[in-house]
Coordinates of C-alpha atoms in Angstrom, one line a residue:
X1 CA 62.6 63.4 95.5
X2 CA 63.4 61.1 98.4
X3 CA 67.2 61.7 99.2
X4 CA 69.6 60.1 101.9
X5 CA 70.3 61.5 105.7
X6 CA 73.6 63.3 105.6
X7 CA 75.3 64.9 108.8
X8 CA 78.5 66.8 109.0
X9 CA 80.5 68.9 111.5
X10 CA 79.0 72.4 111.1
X11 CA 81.6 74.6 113.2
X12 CA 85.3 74.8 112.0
X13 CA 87.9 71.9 112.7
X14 CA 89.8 72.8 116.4
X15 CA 89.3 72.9 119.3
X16 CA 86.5 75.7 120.3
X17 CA 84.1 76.2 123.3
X18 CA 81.0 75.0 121.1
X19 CA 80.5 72.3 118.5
X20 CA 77.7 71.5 116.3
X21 CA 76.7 68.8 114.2
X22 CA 73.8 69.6 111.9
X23 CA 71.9 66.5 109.9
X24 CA 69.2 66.8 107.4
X25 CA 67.3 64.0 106.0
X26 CA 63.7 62.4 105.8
X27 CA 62.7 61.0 108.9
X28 CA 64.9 62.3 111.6
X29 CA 62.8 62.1 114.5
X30 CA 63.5 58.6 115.0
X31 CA 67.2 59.6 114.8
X32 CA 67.3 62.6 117.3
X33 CA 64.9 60.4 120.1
X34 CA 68.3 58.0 120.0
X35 CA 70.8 60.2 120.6
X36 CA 69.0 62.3 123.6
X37 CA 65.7 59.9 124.6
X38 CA 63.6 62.7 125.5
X39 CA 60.6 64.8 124.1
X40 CA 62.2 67.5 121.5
X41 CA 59.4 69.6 120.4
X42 CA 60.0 71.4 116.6
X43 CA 62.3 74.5 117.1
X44 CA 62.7 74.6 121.2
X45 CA 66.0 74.1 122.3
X46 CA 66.3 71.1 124.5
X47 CA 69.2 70.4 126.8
X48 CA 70.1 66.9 127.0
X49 CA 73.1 64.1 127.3
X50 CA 73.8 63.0 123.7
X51 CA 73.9 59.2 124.1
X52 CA 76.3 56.3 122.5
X53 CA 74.6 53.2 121.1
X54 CA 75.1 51.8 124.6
X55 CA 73.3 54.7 126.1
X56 CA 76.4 56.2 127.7
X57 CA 76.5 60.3 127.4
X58 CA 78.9 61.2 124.6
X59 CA 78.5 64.8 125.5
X60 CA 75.7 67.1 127.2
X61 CA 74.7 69.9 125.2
X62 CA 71.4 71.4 123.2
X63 CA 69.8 69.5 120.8
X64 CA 67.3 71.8 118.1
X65 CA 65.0 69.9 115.8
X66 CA 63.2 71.2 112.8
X67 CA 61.0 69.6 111.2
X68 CA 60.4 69.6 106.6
X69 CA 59.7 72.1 105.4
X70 CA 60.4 74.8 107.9
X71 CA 64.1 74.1 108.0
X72 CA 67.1 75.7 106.3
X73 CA 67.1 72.5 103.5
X74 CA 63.5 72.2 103.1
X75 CA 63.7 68.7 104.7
X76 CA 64.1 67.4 108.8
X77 CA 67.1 69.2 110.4
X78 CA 68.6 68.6 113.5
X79 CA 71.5 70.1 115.6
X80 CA 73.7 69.4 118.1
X81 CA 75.2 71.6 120.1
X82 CA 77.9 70.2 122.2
X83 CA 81.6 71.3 123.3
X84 CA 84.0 72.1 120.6
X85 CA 86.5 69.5 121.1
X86 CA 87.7 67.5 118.2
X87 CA 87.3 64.1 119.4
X88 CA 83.6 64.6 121.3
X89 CA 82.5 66.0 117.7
X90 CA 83.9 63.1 116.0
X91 CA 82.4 60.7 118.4
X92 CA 78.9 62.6 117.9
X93 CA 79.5 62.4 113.9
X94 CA 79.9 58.9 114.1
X95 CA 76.7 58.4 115.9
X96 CA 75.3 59.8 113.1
X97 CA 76.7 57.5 111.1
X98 CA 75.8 54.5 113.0
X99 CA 72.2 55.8 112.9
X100 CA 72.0 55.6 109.2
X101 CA 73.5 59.0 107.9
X102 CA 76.5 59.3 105.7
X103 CA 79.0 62.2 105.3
X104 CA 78.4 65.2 103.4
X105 CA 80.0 66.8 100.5
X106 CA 80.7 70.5 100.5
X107 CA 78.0 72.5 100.0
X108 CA 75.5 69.8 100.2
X109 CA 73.2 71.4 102.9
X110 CA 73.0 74.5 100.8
X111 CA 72.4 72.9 97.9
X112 CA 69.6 70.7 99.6
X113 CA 68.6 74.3 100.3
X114 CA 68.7 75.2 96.7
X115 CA 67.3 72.2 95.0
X116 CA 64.1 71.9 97.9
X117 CA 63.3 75.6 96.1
X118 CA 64.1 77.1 99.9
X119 CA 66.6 79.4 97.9
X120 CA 67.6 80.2 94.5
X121 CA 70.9 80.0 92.7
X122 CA 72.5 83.1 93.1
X123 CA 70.9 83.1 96.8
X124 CA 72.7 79.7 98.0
X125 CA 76.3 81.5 96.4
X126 CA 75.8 84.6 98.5
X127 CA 76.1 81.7 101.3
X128 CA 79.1 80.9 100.6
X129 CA 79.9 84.8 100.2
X130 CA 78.8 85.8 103.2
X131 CA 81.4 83.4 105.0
X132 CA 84.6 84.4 102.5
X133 CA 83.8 88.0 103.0
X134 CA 87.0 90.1 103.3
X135 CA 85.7 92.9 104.9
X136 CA 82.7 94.7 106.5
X137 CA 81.2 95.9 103.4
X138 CA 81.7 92.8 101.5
X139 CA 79.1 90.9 104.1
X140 CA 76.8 93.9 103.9
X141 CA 76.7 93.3 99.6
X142 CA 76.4 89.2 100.6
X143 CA 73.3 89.7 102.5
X144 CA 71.8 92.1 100.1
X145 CA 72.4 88.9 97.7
X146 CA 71.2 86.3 100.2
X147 CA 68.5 88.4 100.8
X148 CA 67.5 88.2 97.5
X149 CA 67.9 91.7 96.1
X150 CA 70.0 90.4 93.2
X151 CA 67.4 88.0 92.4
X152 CA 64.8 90.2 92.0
X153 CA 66.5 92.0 89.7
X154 CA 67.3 88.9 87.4
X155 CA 64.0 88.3 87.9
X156 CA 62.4 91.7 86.9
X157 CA 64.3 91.5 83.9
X158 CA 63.6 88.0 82.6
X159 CA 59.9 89.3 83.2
X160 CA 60.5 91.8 80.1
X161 CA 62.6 89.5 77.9
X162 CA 59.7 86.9 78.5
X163 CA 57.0 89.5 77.3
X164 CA 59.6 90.7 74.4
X165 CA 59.3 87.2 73.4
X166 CA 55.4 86.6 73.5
X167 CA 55.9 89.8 71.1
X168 CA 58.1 88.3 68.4
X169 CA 56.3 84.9 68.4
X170 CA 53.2 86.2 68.2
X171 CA 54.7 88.4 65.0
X172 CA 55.9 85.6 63.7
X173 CA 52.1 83.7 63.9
X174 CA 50.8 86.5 62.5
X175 CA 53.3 86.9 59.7
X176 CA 50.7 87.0 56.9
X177 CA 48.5 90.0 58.5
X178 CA 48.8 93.2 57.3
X179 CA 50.1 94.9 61.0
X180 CA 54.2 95.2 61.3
X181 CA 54.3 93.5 64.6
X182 CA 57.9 93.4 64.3
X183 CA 58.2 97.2 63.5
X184 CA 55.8 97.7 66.3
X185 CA 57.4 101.2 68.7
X186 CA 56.3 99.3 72.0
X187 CA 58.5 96.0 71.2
X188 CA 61.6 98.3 70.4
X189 CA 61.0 99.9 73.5
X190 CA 60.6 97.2 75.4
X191 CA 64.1 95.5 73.9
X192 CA 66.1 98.9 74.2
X193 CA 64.6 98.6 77.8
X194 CA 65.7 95.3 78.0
X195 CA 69.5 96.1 76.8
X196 CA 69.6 99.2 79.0
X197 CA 68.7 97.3 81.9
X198 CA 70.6 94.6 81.1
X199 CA 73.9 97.5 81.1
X200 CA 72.8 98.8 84.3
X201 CA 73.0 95.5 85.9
X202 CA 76.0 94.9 84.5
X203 CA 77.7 97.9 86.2
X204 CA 76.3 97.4 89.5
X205 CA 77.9 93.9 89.4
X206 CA 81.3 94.4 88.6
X207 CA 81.1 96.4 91.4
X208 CA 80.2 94.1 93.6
X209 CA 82.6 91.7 91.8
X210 CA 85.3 93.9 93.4
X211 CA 83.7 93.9 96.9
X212 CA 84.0 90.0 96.2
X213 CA 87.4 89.5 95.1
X214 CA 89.3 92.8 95.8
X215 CA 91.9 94.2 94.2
X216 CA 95.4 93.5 93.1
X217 CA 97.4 96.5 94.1
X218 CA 101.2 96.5 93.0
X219 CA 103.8 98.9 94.1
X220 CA 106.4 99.4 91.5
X221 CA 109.0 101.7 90.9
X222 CA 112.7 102.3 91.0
X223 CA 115.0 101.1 94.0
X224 CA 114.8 103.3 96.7
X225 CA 112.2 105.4 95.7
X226 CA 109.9 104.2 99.3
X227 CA 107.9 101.5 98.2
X228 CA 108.8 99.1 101.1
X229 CA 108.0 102.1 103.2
X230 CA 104.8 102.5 101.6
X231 CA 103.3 98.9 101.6
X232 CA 104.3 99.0 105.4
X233 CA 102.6 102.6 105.7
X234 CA 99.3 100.9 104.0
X235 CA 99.8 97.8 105.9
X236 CA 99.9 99.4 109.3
X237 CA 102.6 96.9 110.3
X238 CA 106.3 96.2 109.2
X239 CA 105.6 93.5 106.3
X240 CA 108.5 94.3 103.9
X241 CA 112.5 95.7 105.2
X242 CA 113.3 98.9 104.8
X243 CA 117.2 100.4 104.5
X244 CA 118.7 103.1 102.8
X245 CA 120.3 100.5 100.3
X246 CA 119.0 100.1 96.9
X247 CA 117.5 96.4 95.8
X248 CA 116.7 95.4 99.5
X249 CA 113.5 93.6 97.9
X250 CA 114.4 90.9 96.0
X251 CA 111.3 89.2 95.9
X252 CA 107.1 89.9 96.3
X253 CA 106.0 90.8 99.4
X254 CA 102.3 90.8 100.1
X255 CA 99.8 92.4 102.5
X256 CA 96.1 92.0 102.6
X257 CA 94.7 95.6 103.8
X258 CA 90.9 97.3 103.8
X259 CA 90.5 100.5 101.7
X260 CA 86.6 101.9 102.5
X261 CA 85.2 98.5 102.9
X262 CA 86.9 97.0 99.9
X263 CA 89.7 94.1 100.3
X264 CA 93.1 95.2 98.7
X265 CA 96.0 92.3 98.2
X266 CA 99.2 94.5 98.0
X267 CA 102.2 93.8 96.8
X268 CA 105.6 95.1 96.9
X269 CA 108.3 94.5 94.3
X270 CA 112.1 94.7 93.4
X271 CA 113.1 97.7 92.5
X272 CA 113.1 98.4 88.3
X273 CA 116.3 98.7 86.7
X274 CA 119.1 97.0 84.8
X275 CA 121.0 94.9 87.0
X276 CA 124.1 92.0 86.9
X277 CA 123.0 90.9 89.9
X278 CA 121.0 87.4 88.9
X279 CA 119.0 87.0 91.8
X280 CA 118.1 90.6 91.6
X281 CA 117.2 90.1 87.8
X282 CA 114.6 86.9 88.7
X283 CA 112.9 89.6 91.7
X284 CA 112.7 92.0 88.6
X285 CA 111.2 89.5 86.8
X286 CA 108.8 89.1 88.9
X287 CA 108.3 92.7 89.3
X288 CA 107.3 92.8 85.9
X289 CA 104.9 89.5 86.0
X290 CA 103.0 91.3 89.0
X291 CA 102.9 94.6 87.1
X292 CA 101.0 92.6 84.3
X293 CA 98.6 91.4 86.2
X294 CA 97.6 94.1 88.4
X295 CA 94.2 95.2 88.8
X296 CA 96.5 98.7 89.9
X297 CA 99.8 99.9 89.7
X298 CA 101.0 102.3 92.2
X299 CA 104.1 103.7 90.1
X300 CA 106.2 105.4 92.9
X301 CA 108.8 107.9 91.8
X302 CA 111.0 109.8 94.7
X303 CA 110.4 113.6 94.9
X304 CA 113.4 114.5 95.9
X305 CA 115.3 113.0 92.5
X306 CA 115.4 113.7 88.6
X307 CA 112.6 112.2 87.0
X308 CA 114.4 110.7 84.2
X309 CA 114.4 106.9 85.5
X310 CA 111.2 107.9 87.3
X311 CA 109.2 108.4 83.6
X312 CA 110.7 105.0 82.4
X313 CA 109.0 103.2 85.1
X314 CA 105.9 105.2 84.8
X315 CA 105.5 104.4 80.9
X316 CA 106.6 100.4 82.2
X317 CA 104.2 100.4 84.5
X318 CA 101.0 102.3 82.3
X319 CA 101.7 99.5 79.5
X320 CA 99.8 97.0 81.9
X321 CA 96.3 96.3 81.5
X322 CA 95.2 97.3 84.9
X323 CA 95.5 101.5 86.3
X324 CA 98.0 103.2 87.2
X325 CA 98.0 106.0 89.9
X326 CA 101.7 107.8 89.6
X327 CA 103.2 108.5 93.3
X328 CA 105.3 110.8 94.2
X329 CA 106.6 109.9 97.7
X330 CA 109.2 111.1 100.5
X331 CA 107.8 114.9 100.1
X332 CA 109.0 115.0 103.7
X333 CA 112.1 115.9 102.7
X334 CA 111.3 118.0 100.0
X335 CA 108.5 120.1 101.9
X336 CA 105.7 120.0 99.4
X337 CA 102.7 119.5 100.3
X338 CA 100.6 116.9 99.9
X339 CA 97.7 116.4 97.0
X340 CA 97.5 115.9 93.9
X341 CA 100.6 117.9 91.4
X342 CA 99.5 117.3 87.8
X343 CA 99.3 113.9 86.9
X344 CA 100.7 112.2 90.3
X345 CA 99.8 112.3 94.2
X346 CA 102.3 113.6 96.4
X347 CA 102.7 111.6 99.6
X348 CA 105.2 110.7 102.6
X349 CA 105.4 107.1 103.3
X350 CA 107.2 108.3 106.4
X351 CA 105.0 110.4 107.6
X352 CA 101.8 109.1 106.3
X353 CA 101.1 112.3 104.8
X354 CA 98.9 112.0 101.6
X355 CA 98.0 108.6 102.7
X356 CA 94.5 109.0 103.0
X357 CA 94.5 110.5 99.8
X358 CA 96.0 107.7 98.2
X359 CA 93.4 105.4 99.5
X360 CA 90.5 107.5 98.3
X361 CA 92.4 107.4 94.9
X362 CA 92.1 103.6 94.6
X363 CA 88.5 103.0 96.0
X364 CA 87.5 105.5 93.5
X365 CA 89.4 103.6 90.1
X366 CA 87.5 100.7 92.3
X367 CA 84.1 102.4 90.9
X368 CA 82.7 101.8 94.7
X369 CA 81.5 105.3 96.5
X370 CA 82.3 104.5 100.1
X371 CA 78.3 105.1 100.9
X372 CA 77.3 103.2 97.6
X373 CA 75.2 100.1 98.8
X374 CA 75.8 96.9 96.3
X375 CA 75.4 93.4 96.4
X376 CA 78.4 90.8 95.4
X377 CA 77.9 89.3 92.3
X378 CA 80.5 86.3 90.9
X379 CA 82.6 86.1 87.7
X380 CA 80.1 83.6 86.4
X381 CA 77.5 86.4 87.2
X382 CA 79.0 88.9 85.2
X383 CA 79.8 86.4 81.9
X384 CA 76.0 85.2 81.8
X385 CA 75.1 89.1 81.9
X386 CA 77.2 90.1 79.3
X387 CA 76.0 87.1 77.2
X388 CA 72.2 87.9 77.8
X389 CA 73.1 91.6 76.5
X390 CA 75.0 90.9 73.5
X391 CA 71.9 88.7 72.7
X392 CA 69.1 91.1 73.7
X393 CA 71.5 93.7 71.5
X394 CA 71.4 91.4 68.4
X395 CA 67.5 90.5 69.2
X396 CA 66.5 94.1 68.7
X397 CA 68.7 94.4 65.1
X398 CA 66.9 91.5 64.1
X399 CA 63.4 92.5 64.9
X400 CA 64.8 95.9 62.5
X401 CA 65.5 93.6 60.1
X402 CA 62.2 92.0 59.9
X403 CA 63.9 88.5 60.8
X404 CA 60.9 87.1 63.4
X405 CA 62.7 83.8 64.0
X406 CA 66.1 84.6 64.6
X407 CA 65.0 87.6 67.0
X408 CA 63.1 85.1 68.6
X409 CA 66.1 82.7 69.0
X410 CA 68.0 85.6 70.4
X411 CA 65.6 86.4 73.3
X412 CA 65.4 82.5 73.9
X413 CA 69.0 82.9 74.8
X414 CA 69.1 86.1 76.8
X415 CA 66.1 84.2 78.7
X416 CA 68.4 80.9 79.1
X417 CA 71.7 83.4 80.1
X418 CA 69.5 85.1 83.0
X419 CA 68.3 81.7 84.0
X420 CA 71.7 80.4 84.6
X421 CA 72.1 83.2 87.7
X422 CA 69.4 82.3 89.4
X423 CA 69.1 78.8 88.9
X424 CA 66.0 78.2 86.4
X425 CA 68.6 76.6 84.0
X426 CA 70.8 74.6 85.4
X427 CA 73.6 71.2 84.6
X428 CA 74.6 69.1 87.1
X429 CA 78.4 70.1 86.1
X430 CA 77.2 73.8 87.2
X431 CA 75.6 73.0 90.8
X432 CA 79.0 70.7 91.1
X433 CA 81.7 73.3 90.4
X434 CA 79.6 75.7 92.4
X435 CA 78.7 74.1 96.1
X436 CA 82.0 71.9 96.0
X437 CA 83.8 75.3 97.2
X438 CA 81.5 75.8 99.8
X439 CA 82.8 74.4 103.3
X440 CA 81.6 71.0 104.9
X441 CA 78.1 71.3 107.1
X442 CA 76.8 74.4 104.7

């Protein structure tokens, strides 16, 4: 399919010491020899004056040409590398457009990328991955993805579901012989191979789901207990006030920390407790909408009081759908030590004793071993998984059963659910929701 040139600004918007603009399109050579007028052989970098319609330099800086199909989009590609300044990149844009290219959409070399077979589905996301990552593990799992480890998988297990299906269909053909295709031992291997597989990768991709989006981590607890003292202890940095007066926080405070290569969003809260106070009550509000929808509570209790009010938050804060680790903080001034004392870790926010326990605590409830290698997989990932093994699951009932046809339907749509990861089955609404949040010029 013959598409249209399309050119963008590849670096990010600012000022910067280098600026690129990247076009792809059928045909560029015609447009590269009349921005630079000089030889540009396939994938050497040329140094040149980028030239205005009137032949006057627009900039000076390296031009890189490659031709279809050894490009990143499958089709010509050209760069230019110039200075980063916002107005020399405009001008150099709108060359572009004078030349016959129009402006890209999001995502639109990438998905060039995708649709010219130079990558798959899953492949083009890890793309966009690989620049959102929030930490140093998070790109590591990207590249795994973009490398097409993730893919293989999907892959290896369509393979199966495909010859799980040749099985049943040829079963059903064959429905008047004598032989039990359907009772067959190798097929019900081969599906409770298919559904264990089909588990496995579901496991190893929430993981990487996590590396993806992080966590939620709130600290909640009664006022005064240390949890200002503890999201600034986390932090590394003074985000949230800290005084000796209960209900200093009235409202959320957040930080954005690392714990062992996964990204954490904390958050600290108002104190828990009955108040008359109304702008007090809406901070507790809040407290309690952030509780709710916390991948991870971190219910704080102070050591050095009864635990009377401290339970009450502690059963508040376990209600929620996401875990709870129970903290016992300010042991400083109780002189325990630090660890783990039944059911709750015993740290010093002050001190920053216990602190390194505390973060082991949540990159374990994270399900990530900090040497475990992963890849990041997307919600979207996860649902089409879980779909494909609910099938599979009801696929290998049926072929108990003895009901060829709707076993075969089942595997059909375990086979369409894997294809939706890596791109085999596809709708134009999917590719649009998916490469519209990539950025401009990838």
């Amino acid at each position: 399919m013959k598409r249209d040139t399309i050119a963008a600004i590849a670096t990010p918007p600012g000022r910067g010491g280098i600026g690129i603009v990247r076009v792809s399109g059928t045909g560029l050579a015609t447009l590269v020899e009349e921005v630079v007028r000089r030889p540009t052989p396939p994938r050497h970098a040329v140094y040149a004056d980028f030239l205005d319609a009137g032949q006057t330099p627009i900039d000076t800086g390296i031009c890189l040409f490659f031709p279809t199909p050894n490009s990143f989009t499958g089709e010509d590609v050209a760069e230019f590398q110039g200075h980063g300044g916002p107005v020399v990149m405009d001008r150099l844009l709108g060359r572009m457009v004078e030349l016959g290219a129009r402006l890209a959409r999001p995502g639109e070399f990438t998905e060039r990328a995708f649709l010219n077979k130079r990558m798959d589905l899953a492949q083009a996301e890890a793309v966009a991955d690989l620049i959102d990552s929030a930490s140093r593990r998070a790109a590591q799992a990207a590249m795994r993805s973009l490398a097409g480890e993730f893919s293989a998988q999907i892959l290896a297990l369509d393979s199966r579901v495909r010859e799980a299906r040749m099985h049943v269909e040829a079963a059903i053909d064959f429905a008047e012989e004598e032989i039990d295709f359907l009772g067959d031992s190798e097929l019900k291997t081969r599906l409770e191979g298919v559904v264990t597989g089909l588990g496995d990768l579901l496991e190893e991709s929430g993981r990487g789901q996590v590396l993806r989006e992080g966590l939620d981590v709130v600290i909640a607890g009664a006022p005064n207990v240390g949890k200002s003292s503890l999201l600034n202890r986390l932090a590394a940095e003074d985000r949230a006030i800290v005084t000796a007066t209960p209900g200093t926080t009235r409202d959320a405070v957040h930080a954005e920390i690392e714990v062992q290569g996964i990204p954490v969003r904390l958050t600290d809260t108002a104190g828990l407790r009955q108040t008359s106070d109304d702008v007090e009550a809406i901070g507790i509000d809040r407290a309690h909408a952030a509780i709710a929808g916390a991948d991870l509570v971190l219910a704080v209790a102070d050591a050095t009081t009864s635990t009377v009010d401290a339970e009450a938050n502690l059963r508040e804060c376990e209600a929620a759908q996401g875990t709870t680790i129970r903290v016992l903080n300010k042991i400083d001034l109780t002189g325990e030590k630090a660890g783990q004392a039944g059911e709750a870790l015993r740290i010093s926010a002050r001190t920053g004793a216990g602190i390194d326990d505390l973060k082991r605590r949540i990159a374990e409830l994270a399900g990530i071993a900090p040497t475990e290698s992963t890849y990041l997989a997307r919600r979207r990932h996860l649902q089409a998984l879980e779909a494909a093994q609910a099938c599979a699951r009801r696929a290998l009932q049926r072929t108990g059963e003895g009901a060829g046809e709707l076993a075969a339907e089942e595997l059909r749509l375990t086979h369409e659910a894997l294809g939706t990861i890596v791109g085999t089955t596809t709708t134009d609404e999917l590719l649009g929701d998916i490469f519209s949040a990539f950025c401009i010029g990838k």
